[in-house]
Amino acid sequence: MQRRQFLAAGLSGLAGSLLGRLPNASSSQTPAGPFDVLIRGGTVYDGSGAPPLRADVALRGDRIAGVGNLAKEKATTVIDADGLAVSPGFINMLSWSTESLLIDGRSQSEIRQGVTTEVMGEGWSMGPLNDAIKKRMKAEQGDLKYDIEWTTLGDYLRWLERVKVSPNVASFVGATTIREHVIGLDNRKPTADELERMRQLVEAEMKDGALGVASALVYPPAFYAGTEELIELCKVAARHRGMYISHLRSEGADLLGAIDELVRISREAKLPAEIYHFKALGEPNWHKMDAAIARVEAARRQGLRITADMYCYTAGATGLTACIPPWAHEGGALALRRRLQDPEQRPKIIHEIRTSKEGWENFYLGAGSPERILLVEFKKDHLKPLQGKTLAQVAGQRRKDPVETLLDLVVEDESRIGTVYFLMSEENVRKLIPLPWVSFGSDEASQAPEGVFLKSMPHPRAYGNFARLLGKYVREEKLLPLAEAIRKLTSLPAGNLGLDRRGLLKAGYFADVVVFDPRTIIDRATYEKPHQYAVGVQHVFVNGVQVLKDGEHTGAKPGRALWGPGKVAR
């Protein structure tokens, strides 16, 4: 820990020497007002990790026009930020707003936390699609209903621009999507011709602005992909300065081996790599966190650009189907449900759920007991009253074994069934938060406590992840300085992703700006009542347009598609 603190302090000191020159340098290079917006007298955290500075921030059009002593300048809109923090907009490194933004482009639960950029594509991305994938997507839609008006990932991002959304959006291309596009849902290696088609799909999406290749290796059909297959896809991304980002093949029993796989992919494909939602899953594996951190830091010392992101909770969330062994998923959801009802295969599946600790990520055993498995999202209306109950409670009501109940529910609901699993330790969460190479992602969809969103119960991280970091872990527990937390929410992910002129409060950069009260910012969402906005964020600007004013959404939707560094001009 002392060494990590020393590194963080060194980075902060370097940035501080730069920020100390900021007022004169920035304002002297900036034409005089009038400006469109002048944020006056705030405590400015420029995103570099440097100590804060009392200064003014001026916006003109979609850019930051100046940072410094601008008190004598005029502006169309003046915001008094005395006593408030002013920072770059926050970047959500793991957003599942792929569908929710099509329903409600305001991104309320995240804009109200200061999130101005949503980064999507954890293994599954909204392109490239073929007819078979589109048909499956339509069939598996739950409460959120939408038409699929695009085919490529780039066209999906442009579609969001067209229909208007409040935050900026960017995406990785999903290795799962690429595999399904070419191979389908089969458990096999690609042929040489199929692998070449997969490479070509990645090539096209990288040229059209994908950030890199993302995988989620615990979930079929991604589970069926070998390391060599992933390396070949990542070599394509590397040619376009993309990165590899992964939900590791194991976060539990084989956590260390899974990190080794990610490091190998980074080394052999010659590109940066990031671990999604870094954690040690399941109490028997909590002690592995120190060794896992050491593995990453050893790779970084060797010159590999390995980073990670996380959410600030001890529970994860995925489908109830994640309790079922991967082999049973081959062929897709309908084939799975048939196996669950087959008198020969069902007992085998039940036995593996109850006993299997290796070879796949067993979320049932990872949670430790059915009391720690919370059901939060059903597709069928008659099952929605079960939302908010644990698997143990539902099994008790039905007077059936919990594993039998689990399989029955998957068959009845004809969906993955949204589930919260209590898997991690608070001690490990607190170990990870201060690490200088860890950024943050909600692993949830942006939404609002209204309309169709109230039909299910999200993980509270949908409403609180970023405010929880700044309120609970920075202000209350003092795990790291506010300036360093803001760096980890802004310039760190922007730099990792290669985003153009994002992540810093600097003249010429795009005007994604957050004004918040560091004395009051905090999350309100709970597992029992998740649809509650965080508090403490006063104003938010995206591309120079105010989307949050005095804590209320303005209705503005100025978000843009952000592209990876390999994008070729159209």
XYZ file of C-alpha atoms in Angstrom:
570
model
C 0.000 0.000 0.000
C 2.815 2.443 0.802
C 4.287 1.989 -2.673
C 0.914 2.626 -4.345
C 0.377 5.742 -2.240
C 3.833 6.959 -3.239
C 3.010 6.451 -6.926
C -0.321 8.256 -6.562
C 1.373 11.111 -4.720
C 3.994 11.372 -7.427
C 1.357 11.604 -10.149
C -0.546 14.182 -8.142
C 2.589 16.247 -7.556
C 3.474 16.253 -11.256
C -0.033 17.307 -12.201
C 0.012 19.936 -9.460
C 3.067 21.619 -10.936
C 1.158 21.928 -14.198
C -2.047 23.179 -12.622
C -0.146 25.836 -10.683
C 0.491 27.586 -14.020
C -3.061 27.073 -15.246
C -4.770 30.430 -14.474
C -2.350 32.678 -16.328
C -1.548 30.261 -19.153
C -5.147 29.338 -19.905
C -6.655 32.812 -19.623
C -3.831 34.505 -21.553
C -4.409 32.207 -24.503
C -8.167 32.760 -24.461
C -9.942 35.615 -26.275
C -11.930 37.879 -23.969
C -15.603 37.310 -23.412
C -18.460 37.417 -23.766
C -18.668 33.697 -23.175
C -21.728 31.511 -23.442
C -21.304 30.215 -19.885
C -19.120 31.393 -17.039
C -18.861 29.164 -13.955
C -17.532 31.561 -11.339
C -15.608 31.072 -8.136
C -15.687 27.294 -7.901
C -13.051 24.935 -6.590
C -11.688 23.621 -9.859
C -10.440 20.039 -10.144
C -9.043 19.890 -13.655
C -9.075 16.073 -13.888
C -5.304 15.625 -13.808
C -5.225 14.683 -10.132
C -3.594 17.992 -9.210
C -4.646 19.901 -6.081
C -7.730 22.069 -6.686
C -7.627 25.749 -7.554
C -10.213 28.456 -6.933
C -10.924 29.643 -10.462
C -13.507 30.407 -13.118
C -14.371 28.142 -16.048
C -15.633 29.652 -19.297
C -17.512 27.807 -22.051
C -18.006 28.935 -25.633
C -19.957 26.715 -27.976
C -19.057 23.091 -27.303
C -15.595 23.853 -25.897
C -13.936 25.047 -22.745
C -12.800 28.576 -23.572
C -10.694 29.235 -20.512
C -9.878 28.331 -16.922
C -8.474 30.934 -14.555
C -9.226 34.409 -13.220
C -12.057 35.486 -15.507
C -14.078 37.478 -12.988
C -14.128 40.607 -15.165
C -15.446 38.774 -18.215
C -19.094 38.657 -19.268
C -21.224 35.695 -20.272
C -24.746 34.923 -21.400
C -25.151 32.513 -18.469
C -23.300 32.949 -15.183
C -23.259 30.205 -12.533
C -22.134 30.943 -9.003
C -20.019 27.951 -7.979
C -18.776 29.339 -4.669
C -18.328 26.402 -2.276
C -18.846 23.883 -5.075
C -16.463 21.588 -6.945
C -16.078 22.017 -10.699
C -14.687 19.062 -12.645
C -14.716 17.365 -16.037
C -17.724 15.167 -16.730
C -17.451 11.640 -15.381
C -16.915 8.670 -17.693
C -18.816 5.447 -17.021
C -16.407 2.738 -18.176
C -19.074 0.011 -18.078
C -22.549 1.139 -19.054
C -25.464 -1.097 -19.989
C -27.515 1.836 -21.313
C -27.605 0.227 -24.750
C -31.389 -0.278 -24.574
C -32.462 2.237 -21.929
C -31.206 5.211 -23.965
C -33.488 4.107 -26.803
C -36.416 4.359 -24.397
C -35.393 7.490 -22.490
C -32.472 9.459 -23.832
C -32.221 11.708 -20.772
C -30.023 9.219 -18.877
C -31.445 10.633 -15.668
C -29.927 8.306 -13.080
C -26.417 8.964 -14.396
C -26.588 12.609 -15.474
C -27.698 13.381 -11.907
C -24.417 11.823 -10.710
C -22.289 13.822 -13.145
C -21.814 11.103 -15.781
C -21.463 12.689 -19.217
C -20.108 9.722 -21.213
C -21.472 6.162 -21.360
C -19.056 3.470 -22.574
C -20.836 0.305 -23.697
C -20.137 -3.133 -25.143
C -19.227 -5.611 -22.377
C -18.815 -8.673 -24.584
C -22.144 -8.034 -26.282
C -22.461 -4.925 -28.482
C -25.306 -3.450 -30.516
C -23.545 -4.357 -33.743
C -22.564 -5.857 -36.067
C -25.909 -7.620 -36.361
C -27.288 -10.110 -38.841
C -30.878 -11.243 -39.347
C -30.577 -14.139 -36.894
C -29.229 -11.888 -34.133
C -31.921 -9.264 -34.756
C -34.599 -11.945 -34.545
C -33.222 -13.217 -31.229
C -32.911 -9.682 -29.826
C -36.566 -8.969 -30.631
C -37.715 -12.271 -29.137
C -35.790 -11.713 -25.906
C -36.869 -8.125 -25.269
C -38.396 -7.688 -21.829
C -40.015 -4.533 -20.499
C -38.028 -2.305 -22.865
C -39.452 -2.569 -26.387
C -37.715 -0.995 -29.380
C -37.210 -1.431 -33.102
C -33.769 -2.332 -34.407
C -33.045 0.322 -37.020
C -29.333 -0.346 -37.539
C -26.928 -3.163 -38.403
C -23.389 -2.068 -37.566
C -22.151 -0.820 -34.205
C -21.180 2.518 -35.719
C -24.683 2.933 -37.119
C -26.151 2.197 -33.683
C -24.114 5.028 -32.149
C -25.153 7.353 -34.959
C -28.761 6.260 -34.385
C -28.507 7.425 -30.770
C -27.234 10.789 -32.020
C -30.173 10.951 -34.412
C -32.873 10.183 -31.839
C -31.083 12.465 -29.320
C -29.581 11.490 -25.985
C -28.195 13.582 -23.130
C -24.813 11.856 -22.574
C -22.046 11.100 -24.992
C -21.885 7.458 -26.079
C -19.063 5.164 -27.159
C -18.673 1.414 -27.456
C -16.357 -1.525 -27.787
C -17.246 -4.179 -30.330
C -18.241 -7.328 -28.489
C -16.269 -10.504 -29.104
C -19.499 -12.335 -28.230
C -21.369 -10.492 -30.967
C -18.633 -11.167 -33.506
C -18.624 -14.888 -32.625
C -22.407 -15.175 -32.786
C -22.472 -13.287 -36.087
C -20.200 -15.871 -37.731
C -20.485 -19.105 -35.716
C -23.850 -18.761 -34.023
C -24.343 -20.248 -30.559
C -22.364 -23.441 -31.075
C -19.652 -24.647 -28.697
C -16.755 -25.072 -31.120
C -13.702 -23.364 -32.531
C -14.045 -21.271 -35.672
C -12.714 -22.668 -38.928
C -9.936 -20.743 -40.672
C -12.482 -19.124 -42.986
C -14.768 -18.227 -40.082
C -11.912 -16.677 -38.121
C -11.014 -14.555 -41.126
C -14.626 -13.347 -41.363
C -14.517 -12.492 -37.671
C -11.318 -10.492 -38.204
C -12.953 -8.620 -41.070
C -15.936 -7.678 -38.926
C -13.638 -6.335 -36.210
C -11.635 -4.459 -38.862
C -14.758 -2.749 -40.186
C -15.990 -1.721 -36.737
C -12.564 -0.459 -35.655
C -12.359 1.708 -38.779
C -15.827 3.004 -37.899
C -14.800 4.076 -34.413
C -15.114 1.134 -32.034
C -12.885 1.559 -28.984
C -11.502 -1.961 -29.195
C -12.605 -5.540 -28.506
C -14.545 -6.505 -25.371
C -15.251 -9.966 -23.995
C -17.378 -11.438 -21.223
C -15.922 -14.908 -20.906
C -18.092 -16.426 -18.180
C -21.202 -16.269 -20.358
C -21.953 -18.601 -23.290
C -21.294 -18.351 -26.173
C -18.273 -16.201 -25.174
C -17.245 -19.001 -22.783
C -16.663 -21.216 -25.838
C -13.988 -18.891 -27.275
C -10.378 -19.927 -26.781
C -7.538 -17.568 -25.923
C -6.046 -17.855 -29.410
C -9.331 -16.740 -30.982
C -9.355 -13.640 -28.795
C -5.726 -12.865 -29.586
C -6.482 -12.906 -33.304
C -9.382 -10.454 -32.892
C -7.271 -8.227 -30.660
C -4.448 -8.103 -33.194
C -6.898 -6.393 -35.521
C -7.906 -3.916 -32.829
C -4.255 -3.206 -32.072
C -3.653 -2.067 -35.663
C -6.228 0.647 -35.043
C -4.894 1.671 -31.611
C -7.764 -0.021 -29.822
C -7.725 -1.822 -26.486
C -8.948 -5.140 -25.115
C -11.324 -5.126 -22.153
C -12.711 -8.223 -20.469
C -15.065 -9.695 -17.938
C -12.493 -12.296 -16.990
C -13.004 -16.004 -17.609
C -13.061 -16.383 -13.836
C -13.418 -13.904 -10.998
C -13.445 -16.672 -8.419
C -11.752 -20.064 -8.326
C -9.365 -19.318 -11.223
C -9.087 -15.545 -10.815
C -5.307 -15.540 -11.074
C -5.301 -17.758 -14.161
C -7.883 -15.490 -15.780
C -5.685 -12.443 -15.159
C -2.794 -14.353 -16.737
C -4.960 -14.944 -19.819
C -5.756 -11.225 -20.132
C -2.067 -10.348 -19.725
C -1.137 -12.913 -22.378
C -3.663 -11.427 -24.802
C -2.269 -7.951 -24.147
C 1.300 -9.105 -24.663
C 0.773 -11.205 -27.791
C -1.702 -8.880 -29.507
C 0.347 -5.833 -28.467
C -2.468 -3.666 -27.130
C -3.593 -2.240 -23.757
C -5.997 -4.374 -21.727
C -8.470 -3.666 -18.946
C -10.290 -5.862 -16.445
C -14.012 -5.182 -16.177
C -15.426 -4.786 -12.625
C -12.308 -6.107 -10.873
C -13.269 -8.346 -7.935
C -12.725 -11.614 -6.095
C -16.033 -13.471 -6.302
C -17.191 -15.770 -3.511
C -15.984 -15.845 0.099
C -13.531 -18.743 -0.467
C -11.762 -16.499 -2.996
C -11.695 -13.170 -1.132
C -8.151 -13.810 0.061
C -6.926 -13.852 -3.563
C -7.391 -10.111 -4.006
C -3.884 -9.170 -2.897
C -2.351 -11.700 -5.305
C -4.616 -10.489 -8.097
C -3.515 -6.887 -7.579
C 0.104 -8.061 -7.530
C -0.372 -9.859 -10.881
C -1.625 -6.682 -12.511
C 1.127 -4.532 -11.038
C 3.790 -7.021 -12.109
C 2.519 -6.811 -15.689
C 2.510 -3.015 -15.502
C 6.133 -3.031 -14.335
C 6.947 -5.093 -17.423
C 5.606 -2.259 -19.559
C 2.146 -3.646 -20.350
C -0.720 -1.164 -20.109
C -3.029 -3.174 -17.849
C -5.823 -1.304 -16.051
C -9.140 -2.130 -14.393
C -12.482 -0.632 -13.484
C -14.923 -1.386 -10.671
C -18.214 -0.536 -8.987
C -18.497 0.444 -5.333
C -20.694 -2.373 -3.997
C -20.303 -5.865 -2.557
C -23.057 -7.317 -4.749
C -22.924 -7.968 -8.467
C -25.826 -8.458 -10.842
C -26.416 -10.668 -13.855
C -28.922 -13.304 -14.935
C -30.199 -16.168 -12.807
C -29.113 -18.277 -15.768
C -25.489 -17.607 -14.696
C -26.032 -20.356 -12.111
C -26.375 -22.932 -14.892
C -23.274 -24.657 -16.383
C -22.154 -23.319 -19.779
C -22.576 -26.574 -21.681
C -26.326 -26.423 -21.041
C -26.573 -23.068 -22.875
C -25.275 -24.315 -26.224
C -27.718 -23.416 -28.982
C -29.285 -20.522 -27.100
C -32.115 -19.812 -24.670
C -34.708 -22.163 -26.186
C -32.247 -25.070 -26.210
C -31.405 -24.315 -22.581
C -35.041 -24.417 -21.485
C -35.520 -27.734 -23.273
C -32.563 -29.206 -21.363
C -33.961 -27.921 -18.077
C -37.134 -29.922 -18.746
C -35.377 -33.036 -20.055
C -35.639 -35.877 -17.480
C -32.132 -37.081 -18.304
C -30.267 -33.757 -18.499
C -32.031 -31.878 -15.699
C -30.572 -34.040 -12.861
C -27.080 -33.574 -14.292
C -27.533 -29.807 -14.391
C -28.827 -29.771 -10.806
C -25.867 -31.819 -9.602
C -23.358 -29.468 -11.241
C -25.035 -26.362 -9.805
C -24.862 -27.843 -6.311
C -21.319 -29.166 -6.489
C -19.214 -27.758 -9.357
C -16.496 -25.380 -8.133
C -14.105 -25.462 -11.084
C -14.239 -25.151 -14.849
C -16.915 -22.450 -14.888
C -18.138 -19.549 -12.756
C -20.835 -21.049 -10.512
C -22.795 -18.053 -9.240
C -25.038 -20.236 -7.070
C -22.092 -21.475 -5.010
C -20.358 -18.104 -5.324
C -23.202 -16.392 -3.489
C -22.868 -18.926 -0.674
C -26.575 -19.554 -0.147
C -29.951 -18.908 -1.827
C -30.570 -16.204 0.807
C -27.862 -14.160 -0.944
C -29.503 -14.399 -4.388
C -31.999 -11.555 -4.906
C -34.464 -11.738 -7.831
C -35.039 -8.289 -9.333
C -36.309 -8.575 -12.927
C -38.846 -10.926 -14.509
C -40.238 -10.775 -18.033
C -43.674 -12.297 -17.350
C -46.197 -10.137 -15.494
C -47.453 -12.967 -13.298
C -43.924 -13.466 -11.916
C -43.168 -9.799 -11.227
C -44.548 -10.011 -7.664
C -41.480 -12.160 -6.915
C -39.181 -9.184 -7.562
C -37.427 -8.151 -4.380
C -37.526 -11.669 -2.938
C -34.559 -13.975 -2.485
C -34.342 -17.341 -4.177
C -34.649 -18.870 -0.702
C -37.915 -17.021 -0.068
C -39.420 -18.063 -3.398
C -38.344 -21.678 -2.850
C -39.951 -21.553 0.583
C -43.203 -20.214 -0.849
C -43.233 -22.989 -3.427
C -42.062 -25.625 -0.955
C -39.374 -26.774 -3.349
C -35.616 -27.129 -3.324
C -33.854 -23.818 -4.239
C -32.019 -25.282 -7.249
C -35.200 -26.919 -8.547
C -36.930 -23.564 -8.072
C -34.158 -21.784 -9.953
C -34.596 -24.011 -12.992
C -38.396 -23.794 -12.836
C -38.262 -19.988 -12.825
C -35.984 -19.852 -15.874
C -38.388 -22.122 -17.771
C -41.483 -20.198 -16.634
C -40.192 -16.694 -17.346
C -38.475 -17.550 -20.636
C -35.740 -15.053 -19.800
C -32.383 -14.823 -18.039
C -34.143 -13.281 -14.951
C -32.285 -10.264 -13.565
C -30.574 -11.221 -10.309
C -28.421 -9.525 -7.678
C -25.750 -11.762 -6.128
C -24.003 -10.864 -2.872
C -20.499 -12.036 -3.713
C -17.721 -9.687 -2.577
C -16.165 -8.356 0.618
C -16.203 -4.717 1.701
C -12.526 -5.036 2.617
C -11.641 -5.828 -0.997
C -13.797 -2.990 -2.332
C -11.851 -0.625 -0.095
C -8.533 -2.088 -1.288
C -9.346 -1.503 -4.935
C -10.788 2.015 -4.823
C -7.475 3.859 -4.162
C -5.424 1.999 -6.802
C -4.143 4.595 -9.303
C -4.923 2.405 -12.340
C -8.564 1.652 -11.432
C -11.436 3.656 -12.927
C -15.185 3.176 -12.388
C -18.216 1.748 -14.179
C -21.791 1.181 -13.061
C -22.369 -2.102 -14.952
C -25.985 -0.952 -15.164
C -28.378 0.948 -17.397
C -29.201 4.604 -16.933
C -32.870 5.016 -16.107
C -35.443 6.997 -14.143
C -37.948 6.296 -11.329
C -40.883 6.504 -13.713
C -42.687 4.694 -16.495
C -41.481 1.369 -17.787
C -38.369 1.412 -15.589
C -40.517 0.891 -12.497
C -41.526 -2.551 -13.762
C -38.263 -4.009 -12.466
C -35.665 -3.410 -9.750
C -32.158 -2.498 -10.913
C -29.019 -2.897 -8.849
C -28.652 0.362 -6.847
C -25.432 1.068 -8.742
C -27.675 2.304 -11.597
C -28.505 5.341 -9.469
C -25.578 5.578 -7.087
C -22.193 4.209 -8.146
C -20.399 7.497 -8.789
C -22.042 9.479 -6.009
C -21.262 6.617 -3.630
C -17.581 6.843 -4.521
C -17.424 10.583 -3.851
C -19.679 10.591 -0.793
C -19.017 7.385 1.104
C -15.469 6.492 0.136
C -13.903 9.924 -0.461
C -15.679 12.267 1.974
C -16.696 9.879 4.736
C -13.999 7.195 4.686
C -11.185 9.293 3.182
C -9.786 6.402 1.145
C -8.311 8.843 -1.354
C -8.249 12.599 -2.003
C -11.091 14.108 -4.005
C -8.647 15.286 -6.705
C -7.434 11.722 -7.228
C -10.977 10.319 -7.306
C -11.910 12.850 -9.980
C -8.832 11.895 -12.033
C -9.986 8.277 -11.877
C -13.438 9.329 -13.110
C -12.194 11.571 -15.931
C -8.710 11.777 -17.435
C -7.746 8.196 -16.525
C -10.551 6.512 -18.522
C -10.391 9.162 -21.267
C -6.677 8.472 -21.712
C -7.110 4.700 -21.603
C -9.789 4.885 -24.293
C -8.001 7.432 -26.464
C -10.973 9.824 -26.423
C -10.315 13.072 -28.257
C -10.079 16.109 -25.940
C -12.168 14.677 -23.118
C -11.428 14.186 -19.440
C -9.750 17.497 -18.550
C -10.844 21.053 -17.839
C -8.531 22.649 -20.331
C -8.986 25.328 -22.980
C -9.910 23.706 -26.287
C -11.282 20.544 -24.701
C -14.938 19.635 -25.118
C -17.146 21.215 -22.497
C -18.301 18.221 -20.460
C -18.448 19.814 -17.006
C -19.891 18.886 -13.616
C -20.574 21.244 -10.708
C -21.290 19.421 -7.450
C -21.264 19.898 -3.712
C -18.541 17.677 -2.201
C -20.135 18.182 1.237
C -23.450 16.588 0.284
C -22.957 14.299 -2.723
C -24.122 10.780 -1.832
C -26.108 7.832 -3.166
C -29.674 7.140 -1.977
C -30.524 3.951 -3.858
C -30.727 0.712 -1.869
C -31.304 -2.916 -2.806
C -34.815 -2.678 -1.343
C -35.605 0.716 -2.948
C -33.232 1.163 -5.892
C -35.175 3.810 -7.836
C -33.821 6.793 -5.900
C -31.669 9.538 -7.366
C -28.324 10.460 -5.871
C -27.998 13.982 -4.464
C -25.331 16.673 -4.502
C -24.790 17.346 -8.217
C -26.020 20.843 -9.115
C -25.131 21.470 -12.761
C -24.003 19.314 -15.681
C -22.934 20.387 -19.165
C -22.450 18.048 -22.123
C -20.696 19.531 -25.140
C -21.368 22.984 -23.693
C -25.120 22.470 -23.286
C -26.643 22.459 -19.805
C -28.461 19.184 -19.138
C -28.754 19.569 -15.347
C -29.625 22.906 -13.731
C -29.977 23.299 -9.978
C -30.242 19.527 -9.677
C -33.044 19.119 -12.243
C -32.799 17.797 -15.792
C -33.310 20.470 -18.444
C -34.476 18.013 -21.094
C -31.534 18.855 -23.325
C -30.025 16.009 -25.351
C -26.703 17.198 -26.794
C -24.866 13.864 -26.488
C -22.597 12.730 -29.297
C -21.073 9.495 -30.473
C -17.426 9.392 -29.421
C -15.069 7.390 -31.570
C -11.941 5.384 -30.960
C -8.577 6.623 -32.240
C -8.669 4.262 -35.213
C -11.739 5.758 -36.852
C -11.361 6.468 -40.543
C -13.070 9.614 -41.829
C -16.242 8.794 -43.753
